[in-house]
GROMACS .gro file of C-alpha atoms in nm:
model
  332
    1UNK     CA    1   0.000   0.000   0.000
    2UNK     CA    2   0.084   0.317  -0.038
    3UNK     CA    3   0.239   0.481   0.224
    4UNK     CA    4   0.074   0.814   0.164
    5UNK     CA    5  -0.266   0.632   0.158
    6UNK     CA    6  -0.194   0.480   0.467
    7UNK     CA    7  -0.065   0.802   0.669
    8UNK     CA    8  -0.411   0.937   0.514
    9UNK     CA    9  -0.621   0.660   0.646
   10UNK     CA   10  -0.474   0.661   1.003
   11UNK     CA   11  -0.564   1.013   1.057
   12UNK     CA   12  -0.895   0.955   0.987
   13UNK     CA   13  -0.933   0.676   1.201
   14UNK     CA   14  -0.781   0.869   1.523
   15UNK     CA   15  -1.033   1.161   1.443
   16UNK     CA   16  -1.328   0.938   1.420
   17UNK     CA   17  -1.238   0.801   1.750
   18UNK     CA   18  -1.322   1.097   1.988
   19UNK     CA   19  -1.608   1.135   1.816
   20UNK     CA   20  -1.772   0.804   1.892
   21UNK     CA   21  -1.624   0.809   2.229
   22UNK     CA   22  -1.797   1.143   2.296
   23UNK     CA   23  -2.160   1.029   2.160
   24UNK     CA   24  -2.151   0.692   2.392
   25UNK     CA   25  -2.102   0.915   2.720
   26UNK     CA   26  -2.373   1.132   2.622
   27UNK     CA   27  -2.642   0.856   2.528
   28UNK     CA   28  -2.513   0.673   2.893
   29UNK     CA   29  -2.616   0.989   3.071
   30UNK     CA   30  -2.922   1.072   2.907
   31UNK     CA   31  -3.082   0.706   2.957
   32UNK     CA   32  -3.273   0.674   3.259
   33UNK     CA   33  -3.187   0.507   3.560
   34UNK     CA   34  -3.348   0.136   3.593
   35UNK     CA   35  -3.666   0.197   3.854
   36UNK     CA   36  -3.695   0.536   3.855
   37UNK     CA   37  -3.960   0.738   3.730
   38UNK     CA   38  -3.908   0.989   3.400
   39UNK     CA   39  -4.031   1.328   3.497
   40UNK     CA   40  -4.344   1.434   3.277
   41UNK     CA   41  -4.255   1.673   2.986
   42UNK     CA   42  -4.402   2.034   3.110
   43UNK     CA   43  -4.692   2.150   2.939
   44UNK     CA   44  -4.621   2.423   2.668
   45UNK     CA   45  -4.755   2.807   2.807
   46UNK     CA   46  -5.030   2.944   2.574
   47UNK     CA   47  -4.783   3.189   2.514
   48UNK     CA   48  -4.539   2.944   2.362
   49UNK     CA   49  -4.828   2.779   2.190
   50UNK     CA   50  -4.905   3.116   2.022
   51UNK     CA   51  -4.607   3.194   1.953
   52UNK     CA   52  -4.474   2.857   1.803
   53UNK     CA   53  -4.880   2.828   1.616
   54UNK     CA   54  -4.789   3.155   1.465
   55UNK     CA   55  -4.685   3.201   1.110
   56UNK     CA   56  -4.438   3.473   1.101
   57UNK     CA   57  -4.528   3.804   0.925
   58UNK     CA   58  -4.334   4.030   0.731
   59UNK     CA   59  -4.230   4.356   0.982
   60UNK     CA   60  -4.433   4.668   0.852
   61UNK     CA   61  -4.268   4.923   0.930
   62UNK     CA   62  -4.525   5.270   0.900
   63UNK     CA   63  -4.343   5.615   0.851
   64UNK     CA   64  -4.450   5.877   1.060
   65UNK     CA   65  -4.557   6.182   0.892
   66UNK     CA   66  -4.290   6.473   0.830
   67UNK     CA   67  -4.350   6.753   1.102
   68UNK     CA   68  -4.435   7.056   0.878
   69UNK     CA   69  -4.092   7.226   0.879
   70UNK     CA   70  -4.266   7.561   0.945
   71UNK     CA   71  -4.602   7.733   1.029
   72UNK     CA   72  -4.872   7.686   0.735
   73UNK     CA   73  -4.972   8.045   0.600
   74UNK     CA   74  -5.358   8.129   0.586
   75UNK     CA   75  -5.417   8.137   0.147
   76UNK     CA   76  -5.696   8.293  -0.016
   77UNK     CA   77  -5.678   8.101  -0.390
   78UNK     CA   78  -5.863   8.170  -0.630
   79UNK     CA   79  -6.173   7.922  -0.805
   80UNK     CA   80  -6.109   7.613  -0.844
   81UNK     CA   81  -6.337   7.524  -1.179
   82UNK     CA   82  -6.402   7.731  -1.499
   83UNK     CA   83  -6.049   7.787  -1.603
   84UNK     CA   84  -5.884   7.780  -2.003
   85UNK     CA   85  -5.575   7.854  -2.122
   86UNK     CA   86  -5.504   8.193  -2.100
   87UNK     CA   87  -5.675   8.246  -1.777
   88UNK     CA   88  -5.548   8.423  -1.475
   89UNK     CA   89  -5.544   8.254  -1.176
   90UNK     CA   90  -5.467   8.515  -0.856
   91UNK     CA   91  -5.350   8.347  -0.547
   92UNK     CA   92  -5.282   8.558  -0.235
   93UNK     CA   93  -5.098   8.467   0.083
   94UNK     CA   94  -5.123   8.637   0.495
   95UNK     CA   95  -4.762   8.755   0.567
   96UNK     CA   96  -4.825   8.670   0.894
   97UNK     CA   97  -4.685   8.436   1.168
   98UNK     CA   98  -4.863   8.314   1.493
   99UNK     CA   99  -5.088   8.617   1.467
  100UNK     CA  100  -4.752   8.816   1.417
  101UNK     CA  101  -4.698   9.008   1.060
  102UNK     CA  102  -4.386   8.923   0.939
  103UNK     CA  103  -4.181   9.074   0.638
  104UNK     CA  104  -4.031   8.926   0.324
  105UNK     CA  105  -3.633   8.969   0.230
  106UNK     CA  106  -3.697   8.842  -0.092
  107UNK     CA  107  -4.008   8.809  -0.337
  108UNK     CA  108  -4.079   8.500  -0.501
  109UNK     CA  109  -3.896   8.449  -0.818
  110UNK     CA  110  -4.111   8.422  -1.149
  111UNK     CA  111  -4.079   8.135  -1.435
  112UNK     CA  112  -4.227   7.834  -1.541
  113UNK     CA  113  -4.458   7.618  -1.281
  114UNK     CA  114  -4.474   7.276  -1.416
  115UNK     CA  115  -4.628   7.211  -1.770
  116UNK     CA  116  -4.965   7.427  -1.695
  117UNK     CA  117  -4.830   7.725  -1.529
  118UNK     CA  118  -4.605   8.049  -1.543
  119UNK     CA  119  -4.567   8.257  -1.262
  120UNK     CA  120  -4.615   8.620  -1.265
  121UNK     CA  121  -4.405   8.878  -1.110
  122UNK     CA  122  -4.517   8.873  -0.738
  123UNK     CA  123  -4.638   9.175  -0.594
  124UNK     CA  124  -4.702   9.304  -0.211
  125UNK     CA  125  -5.043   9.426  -0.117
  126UNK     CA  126  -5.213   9.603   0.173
  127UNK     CA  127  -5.536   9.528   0.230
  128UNK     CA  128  -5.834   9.790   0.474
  129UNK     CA  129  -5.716   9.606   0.788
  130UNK     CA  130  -5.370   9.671   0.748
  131UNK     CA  131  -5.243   9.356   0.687
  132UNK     CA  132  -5.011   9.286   0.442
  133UNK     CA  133  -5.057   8.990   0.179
  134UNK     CA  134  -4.807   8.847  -0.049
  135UNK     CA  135  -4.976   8.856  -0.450
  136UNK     CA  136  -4.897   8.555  -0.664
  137UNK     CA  137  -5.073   8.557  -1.046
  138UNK     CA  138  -5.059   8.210  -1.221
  139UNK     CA  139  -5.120   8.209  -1.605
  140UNK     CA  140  -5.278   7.866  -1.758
  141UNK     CA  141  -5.063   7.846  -2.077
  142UNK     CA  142  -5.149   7.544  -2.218
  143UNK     CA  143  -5.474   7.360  -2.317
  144UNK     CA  144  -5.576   7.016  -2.194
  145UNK     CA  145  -5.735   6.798  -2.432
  146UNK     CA  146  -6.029   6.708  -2.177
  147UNK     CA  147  -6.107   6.829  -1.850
  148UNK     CA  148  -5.778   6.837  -1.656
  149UNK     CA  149  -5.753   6.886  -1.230
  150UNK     CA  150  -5.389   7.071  -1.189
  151UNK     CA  151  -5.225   7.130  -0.886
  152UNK     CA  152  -4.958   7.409  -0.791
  153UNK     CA  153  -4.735   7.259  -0.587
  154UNK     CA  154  -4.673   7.365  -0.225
  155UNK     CA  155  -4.347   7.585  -0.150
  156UNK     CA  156  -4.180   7.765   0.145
  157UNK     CA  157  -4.172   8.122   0.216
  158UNK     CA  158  -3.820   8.299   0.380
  159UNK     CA  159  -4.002   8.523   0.613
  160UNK     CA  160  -3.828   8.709   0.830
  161UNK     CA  161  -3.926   8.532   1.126
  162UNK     CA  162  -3.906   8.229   0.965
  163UNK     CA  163  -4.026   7.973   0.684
  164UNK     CA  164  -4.425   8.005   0.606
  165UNK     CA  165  -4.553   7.705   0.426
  166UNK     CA  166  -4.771   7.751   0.162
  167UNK     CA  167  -4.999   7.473   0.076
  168UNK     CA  168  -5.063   7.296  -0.231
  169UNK     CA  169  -5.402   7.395  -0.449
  170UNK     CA  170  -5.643   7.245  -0.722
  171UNK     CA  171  -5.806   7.349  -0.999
  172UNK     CA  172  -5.960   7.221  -1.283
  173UNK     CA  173  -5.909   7.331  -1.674
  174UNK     CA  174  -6.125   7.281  -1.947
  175UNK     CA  175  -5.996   7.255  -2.284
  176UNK     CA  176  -6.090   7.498  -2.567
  177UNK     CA  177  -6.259   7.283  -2.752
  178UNK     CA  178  -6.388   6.933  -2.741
  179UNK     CA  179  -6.200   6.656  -2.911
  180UNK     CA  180  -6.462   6.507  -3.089
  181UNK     CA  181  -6.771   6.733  -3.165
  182UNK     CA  182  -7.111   6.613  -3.177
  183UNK     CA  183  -7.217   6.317  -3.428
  184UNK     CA  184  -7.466   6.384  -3.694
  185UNK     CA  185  -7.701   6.734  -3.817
  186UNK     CA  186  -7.427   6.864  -4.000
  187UNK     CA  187  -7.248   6.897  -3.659
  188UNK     CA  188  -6.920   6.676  -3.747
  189UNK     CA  189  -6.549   6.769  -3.674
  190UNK     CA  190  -6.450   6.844  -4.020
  191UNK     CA  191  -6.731   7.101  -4.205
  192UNK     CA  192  -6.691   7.154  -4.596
  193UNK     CA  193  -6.549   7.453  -4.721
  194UNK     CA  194  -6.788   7.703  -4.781
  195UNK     CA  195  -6.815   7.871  -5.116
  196UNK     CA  196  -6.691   8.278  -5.179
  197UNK     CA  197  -6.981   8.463  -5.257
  198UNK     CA  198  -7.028   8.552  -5.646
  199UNK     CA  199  -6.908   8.970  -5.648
  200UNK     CA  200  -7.141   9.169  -5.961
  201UNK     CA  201  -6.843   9.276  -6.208
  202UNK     CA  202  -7.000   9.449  -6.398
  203UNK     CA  203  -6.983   9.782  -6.274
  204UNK     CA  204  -6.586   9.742  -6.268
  205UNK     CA  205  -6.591   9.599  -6.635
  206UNK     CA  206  -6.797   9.889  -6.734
  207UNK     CA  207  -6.555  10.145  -6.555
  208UNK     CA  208  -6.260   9.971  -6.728
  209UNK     CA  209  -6.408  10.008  -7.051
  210UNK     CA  210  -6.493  10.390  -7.014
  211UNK     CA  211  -6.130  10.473  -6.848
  212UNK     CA  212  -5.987  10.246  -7.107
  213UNK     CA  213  -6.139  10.484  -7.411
  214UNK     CA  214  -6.075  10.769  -7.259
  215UNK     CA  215  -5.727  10.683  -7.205
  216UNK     CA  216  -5.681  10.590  -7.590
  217UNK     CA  217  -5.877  10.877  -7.676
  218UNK     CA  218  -5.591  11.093  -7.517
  219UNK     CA  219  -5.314  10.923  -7.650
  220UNK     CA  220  -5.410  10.961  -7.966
  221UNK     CA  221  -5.505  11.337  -7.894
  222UNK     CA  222  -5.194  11.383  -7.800
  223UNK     CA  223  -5.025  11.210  -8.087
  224UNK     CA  224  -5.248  11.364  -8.365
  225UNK     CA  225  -5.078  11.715  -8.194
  226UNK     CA  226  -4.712  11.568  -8.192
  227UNK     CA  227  -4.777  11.557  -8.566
  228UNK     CA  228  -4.991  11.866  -8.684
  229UNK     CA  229  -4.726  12.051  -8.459
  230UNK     CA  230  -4.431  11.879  -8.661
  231UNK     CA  231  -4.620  11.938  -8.976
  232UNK     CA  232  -4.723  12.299  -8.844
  233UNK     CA  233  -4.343  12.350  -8.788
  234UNK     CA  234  -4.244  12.232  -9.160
  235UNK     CA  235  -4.463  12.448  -9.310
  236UNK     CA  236  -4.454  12.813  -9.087
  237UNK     CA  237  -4.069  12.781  -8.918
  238UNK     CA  238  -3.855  13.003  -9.128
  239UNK     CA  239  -3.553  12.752  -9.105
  240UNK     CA  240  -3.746  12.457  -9.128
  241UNK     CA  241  -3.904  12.567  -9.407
  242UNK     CA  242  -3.512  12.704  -9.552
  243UNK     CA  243  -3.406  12.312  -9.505
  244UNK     CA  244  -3.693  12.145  -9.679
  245UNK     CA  245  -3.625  12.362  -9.969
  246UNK     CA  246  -3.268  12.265  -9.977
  247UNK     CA  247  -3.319  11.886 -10.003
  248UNK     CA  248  -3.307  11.952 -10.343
  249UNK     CA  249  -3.061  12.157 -10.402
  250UNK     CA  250  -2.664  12.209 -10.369
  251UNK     CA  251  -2.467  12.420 -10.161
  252UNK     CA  252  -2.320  12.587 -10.452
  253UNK     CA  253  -2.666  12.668 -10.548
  254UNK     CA  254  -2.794  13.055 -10.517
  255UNK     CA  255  -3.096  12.924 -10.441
  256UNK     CA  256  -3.010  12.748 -10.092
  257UNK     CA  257  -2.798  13.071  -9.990
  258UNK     CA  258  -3.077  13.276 -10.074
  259UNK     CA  259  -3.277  13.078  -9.867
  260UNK     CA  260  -3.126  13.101  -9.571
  261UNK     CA  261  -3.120  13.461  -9.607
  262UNK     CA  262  -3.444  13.469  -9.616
  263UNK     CA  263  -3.463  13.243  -9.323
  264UNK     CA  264  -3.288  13.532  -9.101
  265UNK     CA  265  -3.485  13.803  -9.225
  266UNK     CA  266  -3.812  13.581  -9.140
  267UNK     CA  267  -3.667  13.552  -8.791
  268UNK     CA  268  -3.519  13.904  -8.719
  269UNK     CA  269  -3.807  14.059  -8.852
  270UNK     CA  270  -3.592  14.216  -9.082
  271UNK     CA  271  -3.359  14.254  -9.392
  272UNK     CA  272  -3.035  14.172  -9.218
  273UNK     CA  273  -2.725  14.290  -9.343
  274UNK     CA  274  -2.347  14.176  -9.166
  275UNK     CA  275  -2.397  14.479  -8.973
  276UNK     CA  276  -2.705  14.430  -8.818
  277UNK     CA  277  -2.659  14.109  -8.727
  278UNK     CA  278  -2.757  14.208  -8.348
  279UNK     CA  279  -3.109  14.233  -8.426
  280UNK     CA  280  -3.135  13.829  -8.476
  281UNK     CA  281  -2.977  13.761  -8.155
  282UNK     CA  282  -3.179  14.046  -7.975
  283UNK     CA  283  -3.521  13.852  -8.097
  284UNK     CA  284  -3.385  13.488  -8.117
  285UNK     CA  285  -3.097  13.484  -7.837
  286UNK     CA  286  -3.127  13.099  -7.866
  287UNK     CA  287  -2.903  13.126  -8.131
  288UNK     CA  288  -2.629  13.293  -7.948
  289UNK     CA  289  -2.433  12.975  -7.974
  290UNK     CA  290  -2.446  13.005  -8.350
  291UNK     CA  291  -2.300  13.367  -8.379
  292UNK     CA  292  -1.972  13.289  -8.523
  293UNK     CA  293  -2.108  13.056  -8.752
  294UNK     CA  294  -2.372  13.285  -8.870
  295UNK     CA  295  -2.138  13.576  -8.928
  296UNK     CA  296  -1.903  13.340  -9.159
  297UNK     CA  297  -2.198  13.261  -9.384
  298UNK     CA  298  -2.288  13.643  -9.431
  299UNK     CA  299  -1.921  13.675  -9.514
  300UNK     CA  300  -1.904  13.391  -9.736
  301UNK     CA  301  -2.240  13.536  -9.881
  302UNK     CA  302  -2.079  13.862  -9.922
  303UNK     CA  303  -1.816  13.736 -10.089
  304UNK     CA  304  -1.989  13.475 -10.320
  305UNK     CA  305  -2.279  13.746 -10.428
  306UNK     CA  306  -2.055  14.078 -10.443
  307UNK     CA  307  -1.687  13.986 -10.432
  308UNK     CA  308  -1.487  13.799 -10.720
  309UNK     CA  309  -1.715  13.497 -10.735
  310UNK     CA  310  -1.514  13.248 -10.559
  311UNK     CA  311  -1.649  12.919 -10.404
  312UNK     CA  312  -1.784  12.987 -10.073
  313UNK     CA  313  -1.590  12.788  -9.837
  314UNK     CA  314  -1.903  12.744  -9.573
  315UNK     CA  315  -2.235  12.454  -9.628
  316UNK     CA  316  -2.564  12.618  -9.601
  317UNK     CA  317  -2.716  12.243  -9.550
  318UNK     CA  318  -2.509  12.158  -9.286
  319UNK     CA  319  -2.570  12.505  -9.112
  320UNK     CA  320  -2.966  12.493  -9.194
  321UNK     CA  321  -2.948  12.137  -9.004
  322UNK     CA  322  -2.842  12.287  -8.667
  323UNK     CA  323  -3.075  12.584  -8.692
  324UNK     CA  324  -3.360  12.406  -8.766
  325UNK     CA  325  -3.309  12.160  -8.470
  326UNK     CA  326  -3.259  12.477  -8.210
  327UNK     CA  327  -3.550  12.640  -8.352
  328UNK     CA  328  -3.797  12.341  -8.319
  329UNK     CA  329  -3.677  12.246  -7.976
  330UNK     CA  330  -3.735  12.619  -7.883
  331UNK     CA  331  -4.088  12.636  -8.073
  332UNK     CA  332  -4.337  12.873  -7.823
   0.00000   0.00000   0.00000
C-alpha cells in the first residue's frame, strides 16, 4: 500500500475516535436510571403555543408623517373650476406668523410652474385692515385635451421670522374645444369649405371700358398734336421751311444761300445785313451759340454774291441742319 494512503487513512481513524467516544457518554447519561420514574414533559404556556402556532409576518414598518418644517400660511386662492388657457389665476398669501406680521427679504422668483403654469411677477399688497398679503398671479398656458384637475405645488416662504408654508391647491381646466364634436345634423369635426360669394363685375368691367377709351382717346389726342405741330413746324418755321427747300438743291446753289437769307430776315423781322446782325440775336438769343457761324456765312455770302465769285468755303445744309433743330426744340 501506499504509504501516503496509509498516513491518510490513520488520521482519519484517530479523528473518528473521539467522536464516537464522545456520543456513547452522552447517550449513557441521558438514559434513565433502571426503577426510577421519567419526569413528565411540562406543558407548553399558551404563550409558547401562540407563539410557536404563529406564522411569522413580514415587519411593517409605517413612517411617521414629516413635522411641517414651518407654520402653514392662511391662502386665499382663487376658483377652483371654470379655467382655459389663457386664464389668470390670482393666489394671495397672509404675511403673517402666529398672529404676528412678518416681512419678506426676498419676493418670489417668477418662471415656469410645471407644464400648466407660469408665474407672474409677485407683488405686495395692503389690504383695509392693514395687513399685508403676499400677491402671486398664475397664467394657464397650455390647453388640456379634456377636463384636466392641476395642482400648484406647495413651497416655502423665507419670512423674516421664519419659513411660512404655503400649501398645495387644485383646480380644474377645461380645454378649448372638445375633441370630438357632436355626431350627426351637419355637426361633425370636419365642415366643408364654404363657397366665396359671387361679387357683380360688372360695374368694374364697365368702368374699365370707359377709363380704357378715354385713355386711348388721349393718346391719340396727344399724338395727332405731336404731328400737326411737326407738320405745323415744316410748313410756318422760317428755317425749317429754308431746309426742306434745300433737299433739293446744292450748296453751290444761289438758291439754298438765298434761302437762308431769307430764313434770317423771317426771324429778325428784318432785312439783315453783316452789320445788323444784333437784331437776330436780340429777338432769337437761342441762337447765341451760332454767332460765329452765322457771321461766316454772311461773309461767305458777301463774298460769293458781291466779291470775285469764288467758291464759298461754308455749307448752307449743314448750317440749316443745326438751326432748324434749335428752332424746333425752342418752338413757343
Amino acid at each position: 500500500m501506499n504509504p501516503l494512503i496509509r498516513a491518510l487513512l490513520c488520521a482519519s481513524l484517530l479523528q473518528l475516535t473521539p467522536l464516537a467516544n464522545a456520543e456513547q457518554t452522552a447517550e449513557q447519561a441521558a438514559a434513565p436510571v433502571e426503577g426510577a420514574t421519567a419526569p413528565a414533559p411540562e406543558a407548553p404556556s399558551a404563550t409558547e403555543t401562540l407563539a410557536d402556532s404563529a406564522v411569522p409576518a413580514p415587519e411593517v414598518v409605517e413612517a411617521a408623517p414629516a413635522a411641517p418644517a414651518g407654520p402653514v400660511a392662511q391662502v386665499q386662492p382663487p376658483r377652483a373650476w371654470g379655467h382655459s388657457v389663457g386664464d389668470l389665476l390670482t393666489q394671495r398669501v397672509l404675511l403673517a406668523i402666529d398672529g404676528r406680521a412678518t416681512g419678506l427679504p426676498r419676493l418670489p422668483d417668477p418662471g415656469r410652474i410645471g407644464v400648466w403654469l407660469e408665474r407672474r411677477p409677485a407683488r405686495l399688497d395692503t389690504d383695509t385692515d392693514g395687513r399685508r398679503w403676499l400677491v402671486l398671479d398664475y397664467q394657464l398656458i397650455n390647453a388640456p385635451q379634456t377636463l384636466t384637475a392641476i395642482t400648484v405645488p406647495a413651497f416655502e416662504l423665507r419670512t423674516d421670522d421664519g419659513p411660512l408654508q404655503v400649501p398645495a391647491w387644485t383646480f380644474s381646466a377645461a380645454p378649448l374645444t372638445p375633441r370630438t364634436a357632436f355626431a350627426g345634423n351637419g355637426l361633425d369635426a370636419l365642415q366643408p369649405d364654404r363657397g366665396a360669394p359671387a361679387v357683380d363685375t360688372a360695374p368694374l368691367r364697365h368702368r374699365l371700358l370707359l377709363w380704357s377709351g378715354l385713355t386711348g382717346a388721349l393718346l391719340l389726342a396727344w399724338g395727332g398734336w405731336l404731328v400737326w405741330r411737326n407738320v405745323r413746324s415744316a410748313r410756318a418755321q422760317p428755317f425749317a421751311q429754308a431746309q426742306r427747300t434745300l433737299r433739293g438743291l446744292k450748296d453751290d446753289a444761289p438758291e439754298a444761300w438765298q434761302a437762308l437769307h431769307r430764313a434770317f430776315d423771317r426771324t429778325a423781322g428784318a432785312s439783315l445785313q453783316p452789320a445788323s446782325l444784333h437784331r437776330l440775336f436780340e429777338r432769337a438769343p437761342h441762337f447765341a451759340p451760332l454767332r460765329a457761324d452765322i457771321e461766316r456765312f454772311y461773309a461767305d455770302s458777301a463774298a460769293r454774291f458781291f466779291g470775285d465769285g469764288g467758291a464759298a468755303a461754308g455749307s448752307p445744309r449743314a448750317l440749316v441742319r443745326t438751326l432748324a433743330r434749335i428752332e424746333r426744340r425752342h418752338e413757343s
